[in-house]
CSV table of C-alpha atoms in Angstrom, one decimal:
chain,number,residue,atom,x,y,z
A,1,PHE,CA,-9.0,25.7,-2.3
A,2,GLY,CA,-6.3,23.3,-3.5
A,3,LEU,CA,-6.5,21.0,0.0
A,4,LEU,CA,-10.4,21.0,-0.4
A,5,VAL,CA,-10.3,19.7,-4.3
A,6,GLY,CA,-7.2,17.0,-2.6
A,7,LEU,CA,-8.8,15.9,0.1
A,8,TYR,CA,-12.2,15.5,-2.2
A,9,SER,CA,-10.3,13.5,-4.7
A,10,GLY,CA,-8.4,11.8,-1.9
A,11,TRP,CA,-11.9,10.5,-0.4
A,12,ASN,CA,-13.3,9.8,-4.0
A,13,TRP,CA,-10.0,7.8,-4.3
A,14,MET,CA,-10.7,5.7,-1.0
A,15,ASN,CA,-14.6,5.3,-1.6
A,16,ALA,CA,-14.0,3.9,-5.3
A,17,LEU,CA,-11.3,1.4,-3.5
A,18,ARG,CA,-13.4,0.4,-0.6
A,19,ASP,CA,-16.2,-0.3,-2.9
A,20,SER,CA,-13.8,-2.4,-5.1
A,21,LEU,CA,-12.6,-4.5,-2.6
A,22,THR,CA,-15.8,-5.2,-1.4
A,23,ALA,CA,-17.1,-6.3,-4.5
A,24,MET,CA,-14.1,-8.1,-5.0
A,25,TRP,CA,-14.3,-10.2,-2.2
A,26,SER,CA,-18.1,-11.2,-3.1
A,27,LEU,CA,-19.5,-8.7,-0.4
A,28,GLN,CA,-22.9,-7.1,-0.3
A,29,ARG,CA,-22.5,-3.2,0.3
A,30,GLN,CA,-24.7,-2.3,3.1
A,31,PRO,CA,-26.7,1.2,2.5
A,32,GLN,CA,-24.8,3.7,4.6
A,33,ARG,CA,-25.4,7.2,5.3
A,34,LEU,CA,-23.4,9.7,3.2
A,35,LEU,CA,-21.8,12.0,6.3
A,36,PRO,CA,-20.6,8.7,8.3
A,37,MET,CA,-19.6,6.9,5.2
A,38,ILE,CA,-17.3,10.2,4.2
A,39,GLY,CA,-16.1,10.3,7.9
A,40,LYS,CA,-15.1,6.6,7.6
A,41,ASP,CA,-13.3,6.6,4.3
A,42,LEU,CA,-11.2,9.8,5.5
A,43,ILE,CA,-9.7,8.0,8.6
A,44,ALA,CA,-9.2,4.8,6.4
A,45,LEU,CA,-7.3,6.9,4.0
A,46,LEU,CA,-5.3,8.9,6.7
A,47,GLY,CA,-4.7,5.3,8.1
A,48,LEU,CA,-3.5,4.0,4.7
A,49,ALA,CA,-1.1,7.2,4.5
A,50,GLY,CA,0.1,6.7,8.0
A,51,ALA,CA,0.8,3.2,7.1
A,52,LEU,CA,2.7,3.8,4.2
A,53,SER,CA,4.8,6.6,5.7
A,54,VAL,CA,5.3,4.1,8.2
A,55,SER,CA,6.8,1.8,6.0
A,56,PHE,CA,8.8,4.2,3.8
A,57,GLY,CA,10.0,5.4,6.7
A,58,LEU,CA,11.3,2.6,8.2
A,59,THR,CA,13.1,1.5,5.3
A,60,ALA,CA,14.7,4.9,5.3
A,61,VAL,CA,15.5,4.5,8.9
A,62,SER,CA,16.7,1.0,8.3
A,63,VAL,CA,19.4,2.2,5.7
A,64,ALA,CA,20.4,5.2,8.0
A,65,LEU,CA,20.8,3.0,11.2
A,66,GLY,CA,22.9,0.2,9.6
A,67,THR,CA,24.9,2.3,7.6
A,68,LEU,CA,25.6,4.2,11.1
A,69,LEU,CA,26.2,1.0,12.8
A,70,LEU,CA,28.7,-0.1,10.0
A,71,ARG,CA,30.7,3.1,10.0
A,72,LEU,CA,31.1,2.8,14.3
A,73,ALA,CA,32.0,-0.5,13.7
A,74,GLY,CA,34.7,-0.1,10.9
A,75,LEU,CA,33.0,-1.8,8.1
A,76,SER,CA,31.4,0.9,5.9
A,77,ASP,CA,34.1,-0.1,2.8
A,78,ALA,CA,32.9,-4.2,3.4
A,79,GLY,CA,31.1,-5.1,0.6
A,80,TRP,CA,29.5,-7.9,2.2
A,81,ALA,CA,28.6,-5.7,5.0
A,82,ASN,CA,26.5,-3.3,2.5
A,83,ALA,CA,25.1,-5.9,1.0
A,84,LEU,CA,23.7,-7.5,4.5
A,85,LEU,CA,22.4,-4.1,5.1
A,86,VAL,CA,20.7,-3.7,1.7
A,87,ALA,CA,19.0,-7.1,2.3
A,88,GLY,CA,18.0,-6.6,6.2
A,89,SER,CA,16.5,-3.0,4.8
A,90,VAL,CA,14.9,-4.8,2.2
A,91,VAL,CA,13.3,-7.4,4.5
A,92,SER,CA,12.3,-5.1,7.1
A,93,ALA,CA,10.3,-2.9,4.3
A,94,ILE,CA,8.6,-6.4,3.3
A,95,VAL,CA,7.6,-7.0,6.7
A,96,ALA,CA,6.3,-3.3,7.3
A,97,ASN,CA,4.6,-3.7,3.9
A,98,TRP,CA,3.1,-7.0,4.6
A,99,LEU,CA,1.3,-5.7,7.9
A,100,VAL,CA,-0.2,-2.6,5.8
A,101,PHE,CA,-1.4,-4.7,3.4
A,102,VAL,CA,-3.0,-7.5,5.2
A,103,TRP,CA,-5.0,-4.4,6.6
A,104,VAL,CA,-5.7,-3.3,3.5
A,105,LEU,CA,-6.8,-6.5,1.8
A,106,ALA,CA,-8.8,-7.7,5.5
A,107,LYS,CA,-10.1,-4.3,7.0
A,108,LEU,CA,-10.7,-1.7,3.8
A,109,PRO,CA,-13.4,-3.7,2.2
A,110,ARG,CA,-17.1,-2.5,3.8
A,111,GLU,CA,-17.6,-5.5,5.6
A,112,PRO,CA,-14.1,-6.9,7.1
A,113,VAL,CA,-12.8,-10.0,6.1
A,114,ASP,CA,-11.3,-12.8,8.1
A,115,ALA,CA,-7.2,-11.2,8.2
A,116,ARG,CA,-6.0,-15.0,7.9
A,117,VAL,CA,-7.6,-15.3,4.2
A,118,ALA,CA,-5.6,-12.1,3.1
A,119,VAL,CA,-2.1,-13.2,4.5
A,120,LYS,CA,-1.0,-14.8,1.3
A,121,GLY,CA,-2.0,-11.8,-1.0
A,122,ALA,CA,-1.0,-9.6,1.4
A,123,LEU,CA,2.8,-11.1,0.8
A,124,ALA,CA,2.2,-10.4,-2.9
A,125,ALA,CA,1.3,-6.8,-2.6
A,126,ALA,CA,4.2,-6.3,-0.2
A,127,LEU,CA,6.5,-7.7,-2.5
A,128,GLY,CA,5.2,-6.0,-5.6
A,129,PHE,CA,5.2,-2.7,-3.8
A,130,GLU,CA,8.4,-2.9,-3.0
A,131,GLY,CA,9.5,-3.4,-6.6
A,132,LEU,CA,7.6,-0.4,-7.4
A,133,LYS,CA,9.5,1.6,-5.0
A,134,TRP,CA,12.6,0.3,-6.3
A,135,LEU,CA,11.5,1.5,-9.5
A,136,GLY,CA,10.2,4.7,-8.7
A,137,SER,CA,13.9,5.5,-7.1
A,138,ILE,CA,15.5,4.5,-10.2
A,139,TYR,CA,12.9,6.9,-12.3
A,140,LEU,CA,13.5,9.6,-9.7
A,141,GLY,CA,17.3,9.4,-10.1
A,142,MET,CA,16.9,9.3,-14.2
A,143,VAL,CA,14.2,12.5,-14.2
A,144,GLY,CA,16.1,14.9,-11.5
A,145,ARG,CA,19.2,15.5,-14.2
A,146,SER,CA,17.1,17.6,-16.1
A,147,PRO,CA,15.7,21.5,-15.0
A,148,VAL,CA,12.1,19.8,-16.6
A,149,GLY,CA,12.5,16.5,-14.5
A,150,VAL,CA,13.3,18.2,-11.4
A,151,ALA,CA,10.0,20.2,-12.0
A,152,PHE,CA,7.6,18.1,-13.1
A,153,GLY,CA,8.9,14.4,-13.2
A,154,GLY,CA,8.8,14.0,-9.0
A,155,LEU,CA,4.8,15.0,-9.1
A,156,VAL,CA,4.4,12.5,-11.9
A,157,GLY,CA,6.5,10.0,-10.5
A,158,VAL,CA,3.9,10.4,-7.4
A,159,LEU,CA,0.8,9.9,-9.7
A,160,VAL,CA,2.1,6.8,-11.8
A,161,PHE,CA,3.0,5.1,-8.4
A,162,CYS,CA,-0.2,5.7,-6.9
A,163,TYR,CA,-2.0,4.4,-10.1
A,164,LEU,CA,0.1,1.4,-10.2
A,165,VAL,CA,0.1,0.7,-6.7
A,166,ALA,CA,-4.0,0.7,-6.7
A,167,ARG,CA,-4.1,-1.4,-10.0
A,168,MET,CA,-1.5,-3.8,-8.1
A,169,LEU,CA,-3.7,-3.9,-5.0
A,170,LEU,CA,-6.8,-4.6,-7.1
A,171,LEU,CA,-5.1,-7.4,-8.9
A,172,VAL,CA,-3.9,-9.0,-5.4
A,173,CYS,CA,-7.2,-8.7,-4.0
A,174,ALA,CA,-9.1,-10.4,-6.8
A,175,TRP,CA,-6.1,-13.1,-7.0
A,176,THR,CA,-6.9,-13.8,-3.2
A,177,ALA,CA,-10.5,-13.6,-3.5
A,178,ALA,CA,-10.4,-16.3,-6.1
A,179,GLY,CA,-8.0,-18.4,-4.4
A,180,ARG,CA,-9.9,-19.3,-1.4
A,181,THR,CA,-10.5,-22.8,-0.6
A,182,SER,CA,-14.1,-22.8,1.1
A,183,PRO,CA,-16.2,-20.2,2.4
A,184,SER,CA,-15.3,-21.5,5.8
A,185,ALA,CA,-12.0,-19.9,5.3
A,186,SER,CA,-13.4,-16.7,6.1
A,187,SER,CA,-16.1,-14.9,8.2
A,188,GLY,CA,-17.2,-12.9,5.6
A,189,PRO,CA,-17.7,-13.8,1.9
A,190,ALA,CA,-19.5,-17.1,0.5
A,191,GLU,CA,-17.8,-18.8,-2.4
A,192,SER,CA,-18.7,-17.8,-5.6
């Protein structure tokens, strides 16, 4: 039962996100049959979850691999090498996040938008997402010190994180859509 409620909530969130992105790009939502629309929204939700999992995984793998390479090279105690490792993992995470957000801004609206228009906004979203991940790690470190925080802090943190990411995404989409220079810059929306 909980899985069905979670699936319904996820679909509802993705439906609202796709409709919001479509409206922000000033695109007209074409009437769709309910079941195909639900299927497309669930596929988009799974795609987004997979892409974000790859982003988180890339960050974790790059740090683990970098730490292993530093240890093998005998540089695990060198401060400059650890700083270089952190910088490299942040850059790789931002690149992965940027690719995810180009897809989100260009392909998640009900009518696709030219990806070239979404590039600048996707970079802003990638930087913001990385900042939210950093704040989330600080939050989880703080709440992990108490029994109540261990029991409920992670769940509350995930919910707040999802809320902030959705708000940031809508803000970035509005900024990107408002910053278009001409209607010919994209295949989709006309300048309003």
